């Protein structure tokens, strides 16, 4: 497993400089526009795409056919891509959160959408949550159809990431107008806990589905 992770990160090494340039650009852009959320959204989106890039390189050079002749299980092959996505997403989360908190603490003006440091943290965590959810949805598709065919489904997933939240927020606002407010507000810790539990469940299902697909493939 360790060797597979090293191989994937060496594959992505050539894109590291571009990633750093984009990170600095969006940070400066967020400072100038007083909208730090854009930096997190774009960088998490890029880190979400990098496991797909690894799969694309593997597919183009027939890596799987060679790797499976070595003492590497198919489950390890699948898990390595999920771990790459998780590591990159968490590293991006740490960088974005530190940059946002630093910029917010030193700025005298209120940034768009952020009133307190708690808003900065929750917003950054929410973006990371979406990135991890996209990885869980896309990887089984890529394992099943390949990167080239899966790109069309990937574009549809990204489109739904923008359409569905807007639709659900509208429906939720309409339902809230008709439902009586008898339960009171939820505890502040409950929504993040539910979101973390839901993400863990989706990831477990995604890994199981990807492994089942990959186990039946012939190279």
PDB file of N, CA and C in Angstrom, residues 82-177:
ATOM      1  N   UNK A  82      -8.445   6.064  -2.930  1.00  0.00           N
ATOM      2  CA  UNK A  82      -9.220   6.765  -1.902  1.00  0.00           C
ATOM      3  C   UNK A  82      -8.293   7.464  -0.907  1.00  0.00           C
ATOM      4  N   UNK A  83      -7.196   6.820  -0.546  1.00  0.00           N
ATOM      5  CA  UNK A  83      -6.263   7.435   0.401  1.00  0.00           C
ATOM      6  C   UNK A  83      -5.574   8.650  -0.207  1.00  0.00           C
ATOM      7  N   UNK A  84      -5.248   8.579  -1.489  1.00  0.00           N
ATOM      8  CA  UNK A  84      -4.666   9.743  -2.158  1.00  0.00           C
ATOM      9  C   UNK A  84      -5.634  10.921  -2.093  1.00  0.00           C
ATOM     10  N   UNK A  85      -6.896  10.671  -2.424  1.00  0.00           N
ATOM     11  CA  UNK A  85      -7.897  11.731  -2.358  1.00  0.00           C
ATOM     12  C   UNK A  85      -8.086  12.273  -0.960  1.00  0.00           C
ATOM     13  N   UNK A  86      -8.090  11.378   0.039  1.00  0.00           N
ATOM     14  CA  UNK A  86      -8.275  11.807   1.426  1.00  0.00           C
ATOM     15  C   UNK A  86      -7.089  12.638   1.908  1.00  0.00           C
ATOM     16  N   UNK A  87      -5.875  12.176   1.632  1.00  0.00           N
ATOM     17  CA  UNK A  87      -4.676  12.900   2.076  1.00  0.00           C
ATOM     18  C   UNK A  87      -4.602  14.276   1.433  1.00  0.00           C
ATOM     19  N   UNK A  88      -4.820  14.341   0.126  1.00  0.00           N
ATOM     20  CA  UNK A  88      -4.752  15.625  -0.569  1.00  0.00           C
ATOM     21  C   UNK A  88      -5.840  16.576  -0.086  1.00  0.00           C
ATOM     22  N   UNK A  89      -7.026  16.033   0.152  1.00  0.00           N
ATOM     23  CA  UNK A  89      -8.120  16.884   0.612  1.00  0.00           C
ATOM     24  C   UNK A  89      -7.861  17.425   2.003  1.00  0.00           C
ATOM     25  N   UNK A  90      -7.341  16.594   2.905  1.00  0.00           N
ATOM     26  CA  UNK A  90      -7.071  17.047   4.266  1.00  0.00           C
ATOM     27  C   UNK A  90      -5.904  18.035   4.304  1.00  0.00           C
ATOM     28  N   UNK A  91      -4.890  17.804   3.470  1.00  0.00           N
ATOM     29  CA  UNK A  91      -3.778  18.770   3.397  1.00  0.00           C
ATOM     30  C   UNK A  91      -4.267  20.109   2.868  1.00  0.00           C
ATOM     31  N   UNK A  92      -5.114  20.061   1.852  1.00  0.00           N
ATOM     32  CA  UNK A  92      -5.686  21.295   1.318  1.00  0.00           C
ATOM     33  C   UNK A  92      -6.548  21.985   2.360  1.00  0.00           C
ATOM     34  N   UNK A  93      -7.312  21.202   3.115  1.00  0.00           N
ATOM     35  CA  UNK A  93      -8.132  21.767   4.191  1.00  0.00           C
ATOM     36  C   UNK A  93      -7.270  22.512   5.202  1.00  0.00           C
ATOM     37  N   UNK A  94      -6.148  21.906   5.606  1.00  0.00           N
ATOM     38  CA  UNK A  94      -5.273  22.544   6.598  1.00  0.00           C
ATOM     39  C   UNK A  94      -4.701  23.856   6.065  1.00  0.00           C
ATOM     40  N   UNK A  95      -4.256  23.846   4.802  1.00  0.00           N
ATOM     41  CA  UNK A  95      -3.665  25.061   4.212  1.00  0.00           C
ATOM     42  C   UNK A  95      -4.713  26.151   4.058  1.00  0.00           C
ATOM     43  N   UNK A  96      -5.870  25.788   3.518  1.00  0.00           N
ATOM     44  CA  UNK A  96      -6.929  26.773   3.285  1.00  0.00           C
ATOM     45  C   UNK A  96      -7.436  27.342   4.598  1.00  0.00           C
ATOM     46  N   UNK A  97      -7.622  26.481   5.602  1.00  0.00           N
ATOM     47  CA  UNK A  97      -8.113  26.953   6.895  1.00  0.00           C
ATOM     48  C   UNK A  97      -7.109  27.907   7.545  1.00  0.00           C
ATOM     49  N   UNK A  98      -5.829  27.557   7.491  1.00  0.00           N
ATOM     50  CA  UNK A  98      -4.804  28.434   8.073  1.00  0.00           C
ATOM     51  C   UNK A  98      -4.744  29.773   7.346  1.00  0.00           C
ATOM     52  N   UNK A  99      -4.808  29.732   6.002  1.00  0.00           N
ATOM     53  CA  UNK A  99      -4.752  30.970   5.219  1.00  0.00           C
ATOM     54  C   UNK A  99      -5.979  31.834   5.470  1.00  0.00           C
ATOM     55  N   UNK A 100      -7.146  31.224   5.536  1.00  0.00           N
ATOM     56  CA  UNK A 100      -8.376  31.987   5.774  1.00  0.00           C
ATOM     57  C   UNK A 100      -8.384  32.624   7.159  1.00  0.00           C
ATOM     58  N   UNK A 101      -7.974  31.861   8.168  1.00  0.00           N
ATOM     59  CA  UNK A 101      -7.945  32.411   9.526  1.00  0.00           C
ATOM     60  C   UNK A 101      -6.918  33.530   9.647  1.00  0.00           C
ATOM     61  N   UNK A 102      -5.776  33.350   8.990  1.00  0.00           N
ATOM     62  CA  UNK A 102      -4.753  34.385   9.034  1.00  0.00           C
ATOM     63  C   UNK A 102      -5.238  35.669   8.375  1.00  0.00           C
ATOM     64  N   UNK A 103      -5.822  35.528   7.176  1.00  0.00           N
ATOM     65  CA  UNK A 103      -6.308  36.706   6.455  1.00  0.00           C
ATOM     66  C   UNK A 103      -7.451  37.381   7.205  1.00  0.00           C
ATOM     67  N   UNK A 104      -8.342  36.574   7.776  1.00  0.00           N
ATOM     68  CA  UNK A 104      -9.493  37.128   8.474  1.00  0.00           C
ATOM     69  C   UNK A 104      -9.079  37.852   9.755  1.00  0.00           C
ATOM     70  N   UNK A 105      -8.083  37.306  10.458  1.00  0.00           N
ATOM     71  CA  UNK A 105      -7.661  37.913  11.726  1.00  0.00           C
ATOM     72  C   UNK A 105      -6.920  39.225  11.516  1.00  0.00           C
ATOM     73  N   UNK A 106      -6.224  39.369  10.393  1.00  0.00           N
ATOM     74  CA  UNK A 106      -5.451  40.576  10.156  1.00  0.00           C
ATOM     75  C   UNK A 106      -6.230  41.638   9.378  1.00  0.00           C
ATOM     76  N   UNK A 107      -7.415  41.279   8.920  1.00  0.00           N
ATOM     77  CA  UNK A 107      -8.199  42.234   8.138  1.00  0.00           C
ATOM     78  C   UNK A 107      -9.140  43.014   9.052  1.00  0.00           C
ATOM     79  N   UNK A 108      -9.223  44.299   8.821  1.00  0.00           N
ATOM     80  CA  UNK A 108     -10.139  45.141   9.586  1.00  0.00           C
ATOM     81  C   UNK A 108     -11.544  45.102   9.005  1.00  0.00           C
ATOM     82  N   UNK A 109     -11.636  44.767   7.718  1.00  0.00           N
ATOM     83  CA  UNK A 109     -12.945  44.740   7.048  1.00  0.00           C
ATOM     84  C   UNK A 109     -13.549  43.348   7.164  1.00  0.00           C
ATOM     85  N   UNK A 110     -14.853  43.290   7.157  1.00  0.00           N
ATOM     86  CA  UNK A 110     -15.556  42.014   7.234  1.00  0.00           C
ATOM     87  C   UNK A 110     -15.570  41.359   5.867  1.00  0.00           C
ATOM     88  N   UNK A 111     -15.119  40.119   5.795  1.00  0.00           N
ATOM     89  CA  UNK A 111     -15.103  39.400   4.535  1.00  0.00           C
ATOM     90  C   UNK A 111     -16.502  38.909   4.192  1.00  0.00           C
ATOM     91  N   UNK A 112     -16.715  38.753   2.900  1.00  0.00           N
ATOM     92  CA  UNK A 112     -18.026  38.328   2.419  1.00  0.00           C
ATOM     93  C   UNK A 112     -18.392  36.959   2.974  1.00  0.00           C
ATOM     94  N   UNK A 113     -19.517  36.884   3.691  1.00  0.00           N
ATOM     95  CA  UNK A 113     -20.006  35.626   4.221  1.00  0.00           C
ATOM     96  C   UNK A 113     -19.409  35.227   5.562  1.00  0.00           C
ATOM     97  N   UNK A 114     -18.400  35.929   6.041  1.00  0.00           N
ATOM     98  CA  UNK A 114     -17.746  35.593   7.296  1.00  0.00           C
ATOM     99  C   UNK A 114     -17.928  36.729   8.295  1.00  0.00           C
ATOM    100  N   UNK A 115     -18.536  36.421   9.433  1.00  0.00           N
ATOM    101  CA  UNK A 115     -18.682  37.410  10.483  1.00  0.00           C
ATOM    102  C   UNK A 115     -17.760  37.106  11.657  1.00  0.00           C
ATOM    103  N   UNK A 116     -17.472  35.827  11.886  1.00  0.00           N
ATOM    104  CA  UNK A 116     -16.614  35.408  12.986  1.00  0.00           C
ATOM    105  C   UNK A 116     -15.659  34.324  12.487  1.00  0.00           C
ATOM    106  N   UNK A 117     -14.675  34.006  13.330  1.00  0.00           N
ATOM    107  CA  UNK A 117     -13.761  32.922  12.966  1.00  0.00           C
ATOM    108  C   UNK A 117     -14.482  31.575  12.908  1.00  0.00           C
ATOM    109  N   UNK A 118     -15.563  31.431  13.662  1.00  0.00           N
ATOM    110  CA  UNK A 118     -16.353  30.205  13.592  1.00  0.00           C
ATOM    111  C   UNK A 118     -16.944  30.033  12.200  1.00  0.00           C
ATOM    112  N   UNK A 119     -17.382  31.117  11.574  1.00  0.00           N
ATOM    113  CA  UNK A 119     -17.900  31.045  10.213  1.00  0.00           C
ATOM    114  C   UNK A 119     -16.819  30.593   9.241  1.00  0.00           C
ATOM    115  N   UNK A 120     -15.585  31.071   9.456  1.00  0.00           N
ATOM    116  CA  UNK A 120     -14.472  30.678   8.589  1.00  0.00           C
ATOM    117  C   UNK A 120     -14.228  29.176   8.695  1.00  0.00           C
ATOM    118  N   UNK A 121     -14.178  28.664   9.914  1.00  0.00           N
ATOM    119  CA  UNK A 121     -13.909  27.244  10.133  1.00  0.00           C
ATOM    120  C   UNK A 121     -15.020  26.377   9.548  1.00  0.00           C
ATOM    121  N   UNK A 122     -16.273  26.718   9.847  1.00  0.00           N
ATOM    122  CA  UNK A 122     -17.393  25.909   9.361  1.00  0.00           C
ATOM    123  C   UNK A 122     -17.503  25.932   7.841  1.00  0.00           C
ATOM    124  N   UNK A 123     -17.268  27.094   7.248  1.00  0.00           N
ATOM    125  CA  UNK A 123     -17.331  27.195   5.795  1.00  0.00           C
ATOM    126  C   UNK A 123     -16.243  26.353   5.134  1.00  0.00           C
ATOM    127  N   UNK A 124     -15.030  26.389   5.684  1.00  0.00           N
ATOM    128  CA  UNK A 124     -13.931  25.603   5.122  1.00  0.00           C
ATOM    129  C   UNK A 124     -14.187  24.107   5.285  1.00  0.00           C
ATOM    130  N   UNK A 125     -14.697  23.705   6.447  1.00  0.00           N
ATOM    131  CA  UNK A 125     -15.024  22.303   6.664  1.00  0.00           C
ATOM    132  C   UNK A 125     -16.130  21.832   5.721  1.00  0.00           C
ATOM    133  N   UNK A 126     -17.102  22.701   5.451  1.00  0.00           N
ATOM    134  CA  UNK A 126     -18.188  22.338   4.544  1.00  0.00           C
ATOM    135  C   UNK A 126     -17.670  22.113   3.126  1.00  0.00           C
ATOM    136  N   UNK A 127     -16.738  22.963   2.695  1.00  0.00           N
ATOM    137  CA  UNK A 127     -16.166  22.795   1.355  1.00  0.00           C
ATOM    138  C   UNK A 127     -15.387  21.483   1.275  1.00  0.00           C
ATOM    139  N   UNK A 128     -14.619  21.175   2.323  1.00  0.00           N
ATOM    140  CA  UNK A 128     -13.880  19.914   2.361  1.00  0.00           C
ATOM    141  C   UNK A 128     -14.838  18.726   2.342  1.00  0.00           C
ATOM    142  N   UNK A 129     -15.943  18.834   3.060  1.00  0.00           N
ATOM    143  CA  UNK A 129     -16.953  17.770   3.088  1.00  0.00           C
ATOM    144  C   UNK A 129     -17.496  17.502   1.685  1.00  0.00           C
ATOM    145  N   UNK A 130     -17.757  18.566   0.953  1.00  0.00           N
ATOM    146  CA  UNK A 130     -18.255  18.416  -0.419  1.00  0.00           C
ATOM    147  C   UNK A 130     -17.201  17.745  -1.298  1.00  0.00           C
ATOM    148  N   UNK A 131     -15.926  18.147  -1.128  1.00  0.00           N
ATOM    149  CA  UNK A 131     -14.862  17.541  -1.912  1.00  0.00           C
ATOM    150  C   UNK A 131     -14.746  16.044  -1.666  1.00  0.00           C
ATOM    151  N   UNK A 132     -14.809  15.626  -0.403  1.00  0.00           N
ATOM    152  CA  UNK A 132     -14.738  14.205  -0.080  1.00  0.00           C
ATOM    153  C   UNK A 132     -15.961  13.455  -0.592  1.00  0.00           C
ATOM    154  N   UNK A 133     -17.111  14.102  -0.581  1.00  0.00           N
ATOM    155  CA  UNK A 133     -18.318  13.479  -1.109  1.00  0.00           C
ATOM    156  C   UNK A 133     -18.200  13.262  -2.615  1.00  0.00           C
ATOM    157  N   UNK A 134     -17.637  14.239  -3.321  1.00  0.00           N
ATOM    158  CA  UNK A 134     -17.454  14.109  -4.769  1.00  0.00           C
ATOM    159  C   UNK A 134     -16.515  12.945  -5.086  1.00  0.00           C
ATOM    160  N   UNK A 135     -15.438  12.802  -4.298  1.00  0.00           N
ATOM    161  CA  UNK A 135     -14.522  11.685  -4.503  1.00  0.00           C
ATOM    162  C   UNK A 135     -15.254  10.351  -4.353  1.00  0.00           C
ATOM    163  N   UNK A 136     -16.094  10.248  -3.315  1.00  0.00           N
ATOM    164  CA  UNK A 136     -16.832   9.013  -3.067  1.00  0.00           C
ATOM    165  C   UNK A 136     -17.802   8.686  -4.199  1.00  0.00           C
ATOM    166  N   UNK A 137     -18.323   9.712  -4.857  1.00  0.00           N
ATOM    167  CA  UNK A 137     -19.263   9.486  -5.960  1.00  0.00           C
ATOM    168  C   UNK A 137     -18.521   9.158  -7.253  1.00  0.00           C
ATOM    169  N   UNK A 138     -17.404   9.837  -7.489  1.00  0.00           N
ATOM    170  CA  UNK A 138     -16.731   9.712  -8.783  1.00  0.00           C
ATOM    171  C   UNK A 138     -15.896   8.444  -8.921  1.00  0.00           C
ATOM    172  N   UNK A 139     -15.215   8.012  -7.876  1.00  0.00           N
ATOM    173  CA  UNK A 139     -14.295   6.886  -8.020  1.00  0.00           C
ATOM    174  C   UNK A 139     -14.978   5.590  -8.475  1.00  0.00           C
ATOM    175  N   UNK A 140     -16.146   5.212  -7.930  1.00  0.00           N
ATOM    176  CA  UNK A 140     -16.802   4.016  -8.477  1.00  0.00           C
ATOM    177  C   UNK A 140     -17.151   4.170  -9.960  1.00  0.00           C
ATOM    178  N   UNK A 141     -17.522   5.373 -10.369  1.00  0.00           N
ATOM    179  CA  UNK A 141     -17.831   5.624 -11.784  1.00  0.00           C
ATOM    180  C   UNK A 141     -16.586   5.428 -12.642  1.00  0.00           C
ATOM    181  N   UNK A 142     -15.445   5.950 -12.176  1.00  0.00           N
ATOM    182  CA  UNK A 142     -14.206   5.828 -12.934  1.00  0.00           C
ATOM    183  C   UNK A 142     -13.732   4.384 -12.998  1.00  0.00           C
ATOM    184  N   UNK A 143     -13.879   3.647 -11.920  1.00  0.00           N
ATOM    185  CA  UNK A 143     -13.502   2.244 -11.937  1.00  0.00           C
ATOM    186  C   UNK A 143     -14.405   1.437 -12.870  1.00  0.00           C
ATOM    187  N   UNK A 144     -15.667   1.818 -12.963  1.00  0.00           N
ATOM    188  CA  UNK A 144     -16.613   1.061 -13.777  1.00  0.00           C
ATOM    189  C   UNK A 144     -16.487   1.374 -15.265  1.00  0.00           C
ATOM    190  N   UNK A 145     -16.355   2.650 -15.621  1.00  0.00           N
ATOM    191  CA  UNK A 145     -16.405   3.049 -17.028  1.00  0.00           C
ATOM    192  C   UNK A 145     -15.063   3.512 -17.587  1.00  0.00           C
ATOM    193  N   UNK A 146     -14.065   3.688 -16.724  1.00  0.00           N
ATOM    194  CA  UNK A 146     -12.811   4.250 -17.185  1.00  0.00           C
ATOM    195  C   UNK A 146     -12.861   5.772 -17.150  1.00  0.00           C
ATOM    196  N   UNK A 147     -11.687   6.372 -17.212  1.00  0.00           N
ATOM    197  CA  UNK A 147     -11.609   7.826 -17.058  1.00  0.00           C
ATOM    198  C   UNK A 147     -12.225   8.548 -18.242  1.00  0.00           C
ATOM    199  N   UNK A 148     -11.975   8.072 -19.455  1.00  0.00           N
ATOM    200  CA  UNK A 148     -12.463   8.775 -20.639  1.00  0.00           C
ATOM    201  C   UNK A 148     -13.983   8.820 -20.689  1.00  0.00           C
ATOM    202  N   UNK A 149     -14.625   7.673 -20.510  1.00  0.00           N
ATOM    203  CA  UNK A 149     -16.088   7.636 -20.522  1.00  0.00           C
ATOM    204  C   UNK A 149     -16.671   8.265 -19.258  1.00  0.00           C
ATOM    205  N   UNK A 150     -15.949   8.141 -18.171  1.00  0.00           N
ATOM    206  CA  UNK A 150     -16.465   8.671 -16.913  1.00  0.00           C
ATOM    207  C   UNK A 150     -16.436  10.175 -16.815  1.00  0.00           C
ATOM    208  N   UNK A 151     -15.714  10.853 -17.721  1.00  0.00           N
ATOM    209  CA  UNK A 151     -15.639  12.316 -17.662  1.00  0.00           C
ATOM    210  C   UNK A 151     -17.010  12.961 -17.847  1.00  0.00           C
ATOM    211  N   UNK A 152     -17.857  12.368 -18.683  1.00  0.00           N
ATOM    212  CA  UNK A 152     -19.179  12.941 -18.915  1.00  0.00           C
ATOM    213  C   UNK A 152     -20.028  12.845 -17.648  1.00  0.00           C
ATOM    214  N   UNK A 153     -19.936  11.707 -16.974  1.00  0.00           N
ATOM    215  CA  UNK A 153     -20.664  11.565 -15.714  1.00  0.00           C
ATOM    216  C   UNK A 153     -20.089  12.510 -14.669  1.00  0.00           C
ATOM    217  N   UNK A 154     -18.760  12.716 -14.716  1.00  0.00           N
ATOM    218  CA  UNK A 154     -18.118  13.622 -13.775  1.00  0.00           C
ATOM    219  C   UNK A 154     -18.641  15.043 -13.938  1.00  0.00           C
ATOM    220  N   UNK A 155     -18.808  15.480 -15.192  1.00  0.00           N
ATOM    221  CA  UNK A 155     -19.344  16.824 -15.432  1.00  0.00           C
ATOM    222  C   UNK A 155     -20.772  16.940 -14.903  1.00  0.00           C
ATOM    223  N   UNK A 156     -21.549  15.858 -15.051  1.00  0.00           N
ATOM    224  CA  UNK A 156     -22.917  15.875 -14.527  1.00  0.00           C
ATOM    225  C   UNK A 156     -22.924  15.963 -13.006  1.00  0.00           C
ATOM    226  N   UNK A 157     -21.968  15.277 -12.350  1.00  0.00           N
ATOM    227  CA  UNK A 157     -21.876  15.326 -10.884  1.00  0.00           C
ATOM    228  C   UNK A 157     -21.552  16.733 -10.418  1.00  0.00           C
ATOM    229  N   UNK A 158     -20.604  17.391 -11.097  1.00  0.00           N
ATOM    230  CA  UNK A 158     -20.249  18.757 -10.714  1.00  0.00           C
ATOM    231  C   UNK A 158     -21.427  19.712 -10.918  1.00  0.00           C
ATOM    232  N   UNK A 159     -22.187  19.487 -11.993  1.00  0.00           N
ATOM    233  CA  UNK A 159     -23.359  20.329 -12.228  1.00  0.00           C
ATOM    234  C   UNK A 159     -24.389  20.141 -11.116  1.00  0.00           C
ATOM    235  N   UNK A 160     -24.576  18.887 -10.681  1.00  0.00           N
ATOM    236  CA  UNK A 160     -25.540  18.618  -9.612  1.00  0.00           C
ATOM    237  C   UNK A 160     -25.101  19.233  -8.292  1.00  0.00           C
ATOM    238  N   UNK A 161     -23.783  19.351  -8.095  1.00  0.00           N
ATOM    239  CA  UNK A 161     -23.277  19.957  -6.856  1.00  0.00           C
ATOM    240  C   UNK A 161     -23.704  21.415  -6.729  1.00  0.00           C
ATOM    241  N   UNK A 162     -23.981  22.056  -7.854  1.00  0.00           N
ATOM    242  CA  UNK A 162     -24.438  23.439  -7.818  1.00  0.00           C
ATOM    243  C   UNK A 162     -25.972  23.527  -7.844  1.00  0.00           C
ATOM    244  N   UNK A 163     -26.612  22.590  -8.545  1.00  0.00           N
ATOM    245  CA  UNK A 163     -28.062  22.660  -8.732  1.00  0.00           C
ATOM    246  C   UNK A 163     -28.808  22.146  -7.501  1.00  0.00           C
ATOM    247  N   UNK A 164     -28.401  20.967  -6.993  1.00  0.00           N
ATOM    248  CA  UNK A 164     -29.133  20.324  -5.904  1.00  0.00           C
ATOM    249  C   UNK A 164     -29.172  21.173  -4.629  1.00  0.00           C
ATOM    250  N   UNK A 165     -28.021  21.736  -4.161  1.00  0.00           N
ATOM    251  CA  UNK A 165     -28.113  22.567  -2.940  1.00  0.00           C
ATOM    252  C   UNK A 165     -29.057  23.752  -3.086  1.00  0.00           C
ATOM    253  N   UNK A 166     -29.051  24.388  -4.266  1.00  0.00           N
ATOM    254  CA  UNK A 166     -29.951  25.510  -4.481  1.00  0.00           C
ATOM    255  C   UNK A 166     -31.413  25.054  -4.444  1.00  0.00           C
ATOM    256  N   UNK A 167     -31.679  23.885  -5.035  1.00  0.00           N
ATOM    257  CA  UNK A 167     -33.043  23.354  -5.045  1.00  0.00           C
ATOM    258  C   UNK A 167     -33.498  22.982  -3.636  1.00  0.00           C
ATOM    259  N   UNK A 168     -32.606  22.293  -2.891  1.00  0.00           N
ATOM    260  CA  UNK A 168     -32.978  21.861  -1.547  1.00  0.00           C
ATOM    261  C   UNK A 168     -33.179  23.041  -0.603  1.00  0.00           C
ATOM    262  N   UNK A 169     -32.360  24.082  -0.777  1.00  0.00           N
ATOM    263  CA  UNK A 169     -32.529  25.247   0.088  1.00  0.00           C
ATOM    264  C   UNK A 169     -33.869  25.924  -0.166  1.00  0.00           C
ATOM    265  N   UNK A 170     -34.296  25.944  -1.432  1.00  0.00           N
ATOM    266  CA  UNK A 170     -35.595  26.522  -1.760  1.00  0.00           C
ATOM    267  C   UNK A 170     -36.737  25.698  -1.201  1.00  0.00           C
ATOM    268  N   UNK A 171     -36.628  24.369  -1.326  1.00  0.00           N
ATOM    269  CA  UNK A 171     -37.664  23.488  -0.778  1.00  0.00           C
ATOM    270  C   UNK A 171     -37.696  23.585   0.738  1.00  0.00           C
ATOM    271  N   UNK A 172     -36.510  23.627   1.355  1.00  0.00           N
ATOM    272  CA  UNK A 172     -36.453  23.733   2.806  1.00  0.00           C
ATOM    273  C   UNK A 172     -37.077  25.023   3.313  1.00  0.00           C
ATOM    274  N   UNK A 173     -36.864  26.116   2.588  1.00  0.00           N
ATOM    275  CA  UNK A 173     -37.458  27.392   2.994  1.00  0.00           C
ATOM    276  C   UNK A 173     -38.981  27.339   2.902  1.00  0.00           C
ATOM    277  N   UNK A 174     -39.504  26.669   1.863  1.00  0.00           N
ATOM    278  CA  UNK A 174     -40.958  26.554   1.721  1.00  0.00           C
ATOM    279  C   UNK A 174     -41.560  25.677   2.815  1.00  0.00           C
ATOM    280  N   UNK A 175     -40.855  24.565   3.147  1.00  0.00           N
ATOM    281  CA  UNK A 175     -41.372  23.688   4.198  1.00  0.00           C
ATOM    282  C   UNK A 175     -41.331  24.368   5.556  1.00  0.00           C
ATOM    283  N   UNK A 176     -40.286  25.138   5.789  1.00  0.00           N
ATOM    284  CA  UNK A 176     -40.171  25.821   7.078  1.00  0.00           C
ATOM    285  C   UNK A 176     -41.298  26.819   7.293  1.00  0.00           C
ATOM    286  N   UNK A 177     -41.849  27.356   6.202  1.00  0.00           N
ATOM    287  CA  UNK A 177     -42.935  28.324   6.324  1.00  0.00           C
ATOM    288  C   UNK A 177     -44.240  27.658   6.772  1.00  0.00           C
TER     289      UNK A 177
END
